[in-house]
Amino acid sequence: MKKIFNLLLCFFPFITLNAQINEIGVFLGGSNFVGDVGNTSYVSPEKPAFGILYKWNKSPRHAYRFSYTQSSVIGNDLDSEETGRSRRGYKFKNNIKELSAGLEFNFFDFNLHDYHPKLTPYIYSGLSFFSYDELYISGGQTRKEKTSTSLAIPIILGLKSNVTPNLVLGAEVGVRYTFTDNIDGSNPDNGNLAPLRFGNLNNNDWYVFSGITLTYTFGQKPCYCAE
């Protein structure tokens, strides 16, 4: 009877949470913005970013990942190497609060019950839901209209290792392609503000979180049937 029960756990690992390996931890790093205001460097942290994350490891190769991250993003045309932007001189600041869920894939096996040191690159993607301020720029001054929400597609590349039997340290860079073009105030949704729109209205905004993660692992040894 015990053998039958163990076999069921192999085929139905979701029966009990204790049959999985869980990770919970923090993200610390920085943020930067890529859009119609400011410089165009894709990885150039300017403001501190922090968050919390949880991973549910289904196998040594993949995990479901959930996270909350928040930061300010800024842009200043005076920091741009483009002549047109530096002469224009616009600037803005916005607040990003993001919830994200998706799948993290390890390029190499990362069995958390093997306490020997392990190192693997990983990639994460899914869907992010975030809040931000709707802005517009008038007379060279940036103003807030309202708080709004939108969606984004995160693409994160990272490298991680188990520094102790229960701690995993990672370094990652994650870009977010958003479904809005108004984090920087260049394309207000309000039709009455249409004359104030500027920049490339065909490209949406991006924001980037880069930094380190530190997670604590817990849970009983899962049944990886492929092993």
mmCIF file with all atom_site columns, C-alpha atoms in Angstrom, residues 4 92 124:
data_model
loop_
_atom_site.group_PDB
_atom_site.id
_atom_site.type_symbol
_atom_site.label_atom_id
_atom_site.label_alt_id
_atom_site.label_comp_id
_atom_site.label_asym_id
_atom_site.label_entity_id
_atom_site.label_seq_id
_atom_site.pdbx_PDB_ins_code
_atom_site.Cartn_x
_atom_site.Cartn_y
_atom_site.Cartn_z
_atom_site.occupancy
_atom_site.B_iso_or_equiv
_atom_site.pdbx_formal_charge
_atom_site.auth_seq_id
_atom_site.auth_comp_id
_atom_site.auth_asym_id
_atom_site.auth_atom_id
_atom_site.pdbx_PDB_model_num
ATOM 1 C CA . ILE A 1 4   ? 1.159  2.593  -4.331  1.00 0.00 ? 4   ILE A CA 1
ATOM 2 C CA . PHE A 1 92  ? 9.763  62.848 -15.052 1.00 0.00 ? 92  PHE A CA 1
ATOM 3 C CA . TYR A 1 124 ? 11.950 33.712 -16.386 1.00 0.00 ? 124 TYR A CA 1
#
